[in-house]
XYZ file of C-alpha atoms in Angstrom:
447
model
C 27.969 286.483 276.591
C 29.568 284.573 273.711
C 33.163 284.837 273.031
C 34.666 283.645 269.774
C 38.396 283.013 270.246
C 40.513 282.634 267.163
C 43.811 280.921 267.635
C 45.721 281.606 264.417
C 49.014 279.848 263.994
C 50.921 279.423 260.762
C 49.373 278.204 257.324
C 45.562 278.308 256.676
C 45.639 275.471 254.172
C 42.521 273.842 255.566
C 40.626 277.053 255.488
C 41.130 278.346 252.019
C 37.814 280.087 251.755
C 38.846 282.519 254.465
C 40.186 285.770 252.965
C 43.481 286.646 254.848
C 46.422 288.505 253.459
C 48.944 286.606 255.585
C 48.773 282.827 255.065
C 51.487 282.153 257.545
C 49.580 281.187 260.665
C 49.210 277.527 261.212
C 45.727 276.792 262.467
C 42.475 278.526 263.049
C 40.586 277.140 266.234
C 37.266 278.749 266.765
C 35.307 278.335 270.019
C 31.806 278.454 268.844
C 30.455 277.570 265.363
C 31.643 280.580 263.365
C 33.991 280.086 260.566
C 34.044 283.565 259.012
C 36.415 286.315 258.582
C 36.984 289.858 257.715
C 35.218 292.150 255.109
C 34.290 295.306 256.829
C 30.599 296.557 256.541
C 30.460 300.287 255.868
C 27.319 302.177 256.653
C 26.428 305.866 256.502
C 26.431 307.991 259.631
C 23.219 309.403 260.972
C 21.619 311.660 258.429
C 20.810 314.314 260.970
C 23.984 314.797 263.108
C 23.082 317.684 265.287
C 25.410 320.649 265.851
C 27.019 321.385 269.332
C 24.772 323.080 271.607
C 27.501 325.398 273.125
C 27.657 323.845 276.493
C 31.119 323.824 278.229
C 31.795 320.819 280.529
C 34.655 320.182 282.757
C 35.290 317.166 285.068
C 37.620 316.738 287.929
C 38.429 314.411 290.870
C 38.061 316.527 293.912
C 39.574 313.943 296.385
C 40.074 310.264 297.034
C 40.475 310.975 300.792
C 37.025 310.186 301.984
C 38.004 307.469 304.524
C 36.431 304.072 304.858
C 36.046 301.936 301.805
C 37.516 302.967 298.378
C 35.694 305.849 297.010
C 36.162 309.447 295.795
C 34.415 312.718 295.139
C 34.294 314.171 291.583
C 32.611 317.050 290.146
C 31.185 318.294 286.743
C 31.090 321.950 286.020
C 28.384 322.852 283.333
C 28.717 326.259 281.699
C 25.781 327.478 279.628
C 27.283 329.349 276.534
C 23.934 329.323 274.724
C 21.459 332.346 274.611
C 18.864 330.363 276.376
C 18.277 329.495 280.113
C 18.597 325.754 280.734
C 15.716 324.894 282.920
C 14.696 321.831 284.878
C 13.558 319.950 281.948
C 14.151 319.623 278.260
C 17.725 318.354 278.405
C 20.041 315.727 279.671
C 23.960 314.995 279.365
C 25.024 311.443 278.641
C 28.585 310.029 278.991
C 30.528 306.762 279.337
C 32.689 305.757 282.349
C 33.639 302.610 284.001
C 30.753 301.211 286.086
C 30.507 302.504 289.469
C 27.984 303.208 292.102
C 26.878 306.860 292.266
C 25.826 308.829 295.344
C 24.523 312.338 294.663
C 25.312 314.924 297.120
C 22.429 316.604 299.136
C 20.629 319.489 297.537
C 22.527 319.014 294.230
C 21.184 321.130 291.381
C 21.516 318.128 288.975
C 21.466 314.462 289.489
C 23.792 311.762 287.942
C 22.347 308.293 287.397
C 23.865 305.075 286.218
C 21.720 303.748 283.412
C 23.400 300.522 282.199
C 27.025 299.215 281.761
C 29.222 302.298 281.437
C 26.389 304.572 280.408
C 25.539 307.402 282.846
C 23.297 310.491 282.570
C 23.007 313.912 284.101
C 19.562 315.368 284.533
C 18.404 318.624 286.107
C 16.997 318.565 289.595
C 13.749 320.279 290.477
C 14.335 323.996 290.466
C 17.331 323.862 288.209
C 17.945 327.001 286.346
C 21.248 328.025 284.456
C 21.172 331.396 282.751
C 23.412 332.156 279.631
C 27.109 332.450 280.498
C 26.478 330.951 284.013
C 27.894 327.886 285.371
C 27.082 325.285 287.993
C 29.191 322.472 289.740
C 27.620 319.061 290.419
C 29.593 317.018 293.130
C 29.009 313.493 293.336
C 30.574 310.514 295.233
C 31.656 307.243 293.239
C 32.740 303.815 294.521
C 36.456 303.053 294.023
C 39.316 305.449 293.694
C 39.876 307.505 290.556
C 43.609 308.306 290.043
C 44.198 308.456 286.217
C 42.695 310.255 283.276
C 41.627 306.910 281.961
C 39.106 306.782 284.670
C 37.472 309.935 283.572
C 34.024 310.208 281.665
C 34.293 309.797 277.969
C 32.443 311.399 275.036
C 29.769 313.551 276.792
C 26.854 314.623 274.701
C 23.735 316.572 275.221
C 20.111 315.584 274.188
C 17.377 318.235 273.989
C 13.706 317.291 274.432
C 10.442 319.108 273.600
C 7.496 319.613 276.024
C 6.382 316.168 275.243
C 9.552 314.427 275.993
C 10.519 313.769 272.488
C 14.123 314.094 271.411
C 14.843 317.116 269.155
C 18.636 317.057 268.942
C 21.563 314.914 270.028
C 24.845 316.951 270.108
C 28.404 316.115 271.047
C 29.714 318.376 273.796
C 33.047 319.458 271.970
C 34.078 321.812 274.676
C 34.873 319.131 277.269
C 38.100 319.231 279.441
C 39.445 316.742 282.004
C 41.181 318.946 284.642
C 44.729 317.613 285.431
C 45.408 315.211 288.365
C 48.037 317.407 290.257
C 47.217 317.261 294.011
C 47.932 314.376 296.413
C 44.253 313.826 297.079
C 43.660 313.373 293.423
C 46.331 310.827 292.843
C 46.695 308.836 296.092
C 44.439 306.120 297.108
C 43.873 307.164 300.575
C 46.176 308.549 303.299
C 48.345 305.486 303.288
C 49.324 305.616 299.565
C 53.088 306.290 299.192
C 53.101 306.438 295.422
C 54.908 309.806 294.428
C 53.160 312.610 292.711
C 54.152 312.459 288.994
C 56.019 315.507 287.706
C 58.356 316.345 284.900
C 61.216 316.824 287.421
C 60.638 313.433 289.038
C 60.502 311.747 285.571
C 63.720 313.462 284.567
C 65.419 312.310 287.832
C 64.187 308.696 287.288
C 65.601 308.617 283.732
C 68.839 310.256 284.515
C 70.480 306.938 285.349
C 69.761 305.597 281.950
C 72.330 305.551 279.078
C 72.361 304.713 275.428
C 73.602 301.151 274.578
C 76.379 300.984 271.993
C 75.128 299.894 268.491
C 77.065 296.744 268.548
C 75.070 295.228 271.332
C 71.796 295.915 269.744
C 70.058 293.295 267.686
C 67.895 294.109 264.698
C 65.994 290.878 265.123
C 63.228 290.972 267.719
C 62.830 288.747 269.742
C 66.553 288.168 270.110
C 67.517 284.820 268.454
C 69.073 282.037 270.508
C 72.305 282.496 268.657
C 73.586 285.146 266.192
C 77.019 285.584 264.877
C 78.006 288.452 262.451
C 81.251 288.023 260.440
C 82.243 291.188 258.724
C 80.857 291.496 255.229
C 77.604 292.268 253.299
C 75.548 290.644 250.663
C 73.980 292.561 247.832
C 70.346 291.629 247.533
C 68.757 292.162 244.034
C 66.618 290.442 241.571
C 69.689 288.626 240.099
C 69.306 286.361 243.027
C 66.672 283.548 242.280
C 64.612 282.180 245.013
C 65.002 278.353 245.142
C 62.399 276.292 247.224
C 61.550 272.849 247.944
C 57.845 271.552 246.970
C 56.308 272.154 250.554
C 57.476 275.690 250.574
C 55.665 277.389 247.652
C 53.566 279.663 249.985
C 56.754 280.884 251.773
C 58.508 281.508 248.404
C 55.692 283.552 247.108
C 55.540 285.405 250.476
C 59.244 286.244 250.310
C 58.918 287.286 246.557
C 56.155 289.574 247.555
C 58.031 291.236 250.453
C 61.212 291.618 248.472
C 59.229 293.334 245.605
C 57.717 295.808 248.013
C 61.110 296.841 249.125
C 63.053 296.626 245.858
C 60.309 297.421 243.343
C 61.502 294.426 241.241
C 60.158 290.948 241.135
C 62.451 288.080 242.165
C 62.242 284.855 240.250
C 61.128 281.743 242.281
C 62.043 278.244 241.226
C 61.024 274.844 242.665
C 64.338 273.144 242.349
C 67.336 272.253 244.605
C 70.067 274.851 244.835
C 73.174 273.878 242.922
C 75.850 276.632 242.691
C 76.315 280.363 242.596
C 74.480 283.020 244.697
C 70.778 282.422 245.356
C 68.051 282.554 247.985
C 67.439 278.897 249.208
C 64.385 277.961 251.286
C 64.473 274.339 252.407
C 63.261 272.132 255.241
C 65.597 269.722 256.962
C 66.031 268.365 260.536
C 66.933 271.420 262.673
C 67.242 271.642 266.534
C 68.071 274.697 268.480
C 68.553 274.526 272.247
C 66.828 271.116 272.093
C 63.736 272.619 270.355
C 62.806 271.420 266.860
C 59.338 272.806 266.223
C 59.573 276.233 264.331
C 63.373 276.051 264.528
C 65.328 277.561 261.738
C 68.918 278.508 260.625
C 69.369 281.715 258.582
C 72.763 281.953 256.676
C 73.709 285.089 254.772
C 76.963 284.763 252.925
C 78.657 287.222 250.581
C 79.729 284.112 248.529
C 76.554 281.831 248.370
C 73.778 284.227 249.169
C 70.861 283.536 251.594
C 69.932 280.103 252.919
C 66.999 279.603 255.308
C 66.624 276.100 256.618
C 63.660 275.301 258.838
C 62.546 272.200 260.691
C 59.117 272.877 259.172
C 57.458 275.453 256.969
C 56.787 277.544 260.088
C 60.418 277.689 260.854
C 61.273 278.792 257.278
C 58.529 281.511 257.683
C 60.075 282.865 260.795
C 63.534 282.689 259.101
C 62.094 285.002 256.412
C 60.866 287.315 259.077
C 64.437 287.492 260.496
C 65.802 288.164 256.931
C 63.377 291.140 256.562
C 64.385 292.484 260.042
C 67.866 292.820 258.768
C 66.731 295.223 255.822
C 67.606 298.864 256.367
C 64.519 300.674 257.767
C 64.713 303.460 255.109
C 64.175 300.850 252.315
C 60.683 300.156 253.625
C 59.892 303.840 253.022
C 61.687 304.323 249.711
C 62.302 301.241 247.668
C 65.738 300.406 246.314
C 66.603 297.953 243.466
C 69.695 296.763 245.418
C 69.957 296.236 249.176
C 72.977 295.616 251.310
C 72.461 293.182 254.232
C 75.044 292.135 256.628
C 76.452 288.658 256.663
C 75.190 286.739 259.480
C 74.291 283.289 260.908
C 71.134 283.034 262.975
C 70.070 279.993 264.852
C 66.698 280.309 266.436
C 63.749 278.379 267.908
C 60.809 279.697 269.959
C 61.212 279.839 273.746
C 57.436 279.542 274.199
C 55.153 277.308 272.093
C 52.226 279.651 272.569
C 52.953 283.352 271.640
C 49.742 285.212 271.664
C 47.954 288.510 271.044
C 44.388 289.375 272.244
C 42.179 291.775 270.211
C 38.648 292.534 271.511
C 36.755 293.871 268.423
C 33.415 293.183 270.382
C 33.964 296.164 272.634
C 36.021 298.345 270.284
C 35.631 297.693 266.608
C 38.508 297.815 264.173
C 38.406 297.605 260.363
C 39.512 294.656 258.336
C 42.644 296.405 257.187
C 43.575 297.151 260.821
C 43.239 293.528 261.819
C 45.256 292.290 258.926
C 47.902 294.929 259.675
C 48.044 293.683 263.214
C 48.407 290.062 261.912
C 51.335 291.137 259.666
C 53.057 292.694 262.712
C 52.322 289.613 264.817
C 54.124 287.577 262.057
C 56.959 289.867 262.044
C 57.577 289.553 265.754
C 56.902 285.711 265.570
C 53.702 285.651 267.488
C 51.534 282.668 266.598
C 48.150 283.063 268.114
C 45.534 285.590 267.594
C 42.696 285.501 270.109
C 39.986 287.582 268.483
C 36.783 288.398 270.409
C 34.067 288.896 267.993
C 31.225 289.208 270.556
C 30.713 290.934 273.902
C 27.807 292.489 275.739
C 28.790 295.693 273.884
C 28.815 294.467 270.346
C 28.326 291.518 267.905
C 30.766 291.686 264.928
C 30.135 288.615 262.674
C 27.344 288.750 260.030
C 25.073 285.758 259.816
C 22.763 285.982 256.920
C 19.912 284.026 258.674
C 20.101 286.239 261.681
C 20.538 289.762 260.488
C 19.416 291.345 263.683
C 22.706 290.105 265.311
C 24.677 292.786 263.298
C 21.873 295.257 262.533
C 21.387 295.632 266.309
C 24.397 294.248 267.864
C 26.858 295.818 265.373
C 25.730 299.451 266.046
C 26.026 301.663 269.078
C 24.406 304.960 269.243
C 22.281 307.061 271.525
C 18.819 305.562 272.319
C 16.368 306.630 274.863
C 13.190 304.828 273.292
C 14.492 301.287 273.202
C 15.557 301.668 269.562
C 16.995 298.567 267.818
C 20.528 299.565 268.534
C 23.098 299.170 271.400
C 23.571 302.207 273.752
C 26.999 303.884 273.754
C 29.913 302.323 275.486
C 33.586 302.873 275.849
C 33.171 306.471 274.574
C 31.662 305.477 271.267
C 29.292 308.498 271.473
C 25.739 309.017 270.276
C 26.270 308.642 266.438
C 26.854 305.195 264.805
C 29.814 305.049 262.510
C 31.097 308.373 263.441
C 34.745 308.967 262.286
C 37.203 308.256 264.975
C 34.998 306.172 267.132
C 35.046 302.236 267.414
C 31.403 301.433 268.571
C 29.792 300.498 265.358
C 30.752 297.897 262.594
C 30.886 294.167 261.645
C 32.630 291.779 259.392
C 30.708 289.886 256.635
């Protein structure tokens, strides 16, 4: 298993060839030899997506109280809503579930098998026969307790075969229901478990002690700055205020200009010169120390007289000061732009409590589009996170195109049903039988 970890922290100056919307992460450190990023590959879905075969499927946990080592009994109920009898051949049901050992109950009418990873199948036992409108329940024992719906099987589908064992159709079972976990034996992990049974009444009682905090103790800036003082007053932000920046802060000035234009609909002027007099937005780097921390420290001053001043110990500090300024904007203005914005007068002194502030995203197991990843990075910047650990390869998927090795993405970037060793990965994490199906996250890669 190869894992490619991206540590993204502030400005990508040394990696100008990488196409990223937000430049305000400092370094990219890549474990492995890949220096690539995101341009999603779009592919067509399977041409012949089969229709649902009118099979109703339910699943439930029967009990976790089996005694001995952690295990549970669960059950599938299969109802035949077709106009044909399901016999002891010609069909199989597949699904995803966290890997567990399976023990089938004696004389079961159908057999559950663990194929690989989190991929399982249900096949008919000898003598199986299910007439139209009839149903059958298949009990089985699994290793480990099952106490939450997140433990339940995902995305079941049925495959039909002809008399020679060749697949004739692959269909999602759309009428699939996970029965609620309501009984102690379904929720408790053995007889000694004292966790209370969830209920709306209990949830209400637990939350009854809560009360709303007064608005004056809430901070719009998250995480809460080291120091924030708010004298009475407001500043009107409009394009009449020019953005002054020092020579090392061009990227920050352009970023602020872009953000203000999104909110106000007007373009603010940016000037590389020292601030002299009058109202302006000033970006500058000077020695700053907050709580004994200098790296990424900043001071944000908003004055009704002089305007906005953001002073950082380094460009990263200025960038985080810009994020604090944006956090003070009225939320409504992000939805409907206004040419003039009133922001409260404030003085913020801040520095990070932790040098490493990370977010992990595993697109190897569950793929997300380029735009989704870039949106995540913007949100990370807003909340002053500085490290993105991006897993691009797992057993369940390879997500970076290498032109000299096209099989990596042609095979490793696609998950779908396969029973004949086709050049694809089998379904995982509920990705289902059809590659690139809308709403699933099994297939895709970055170029």
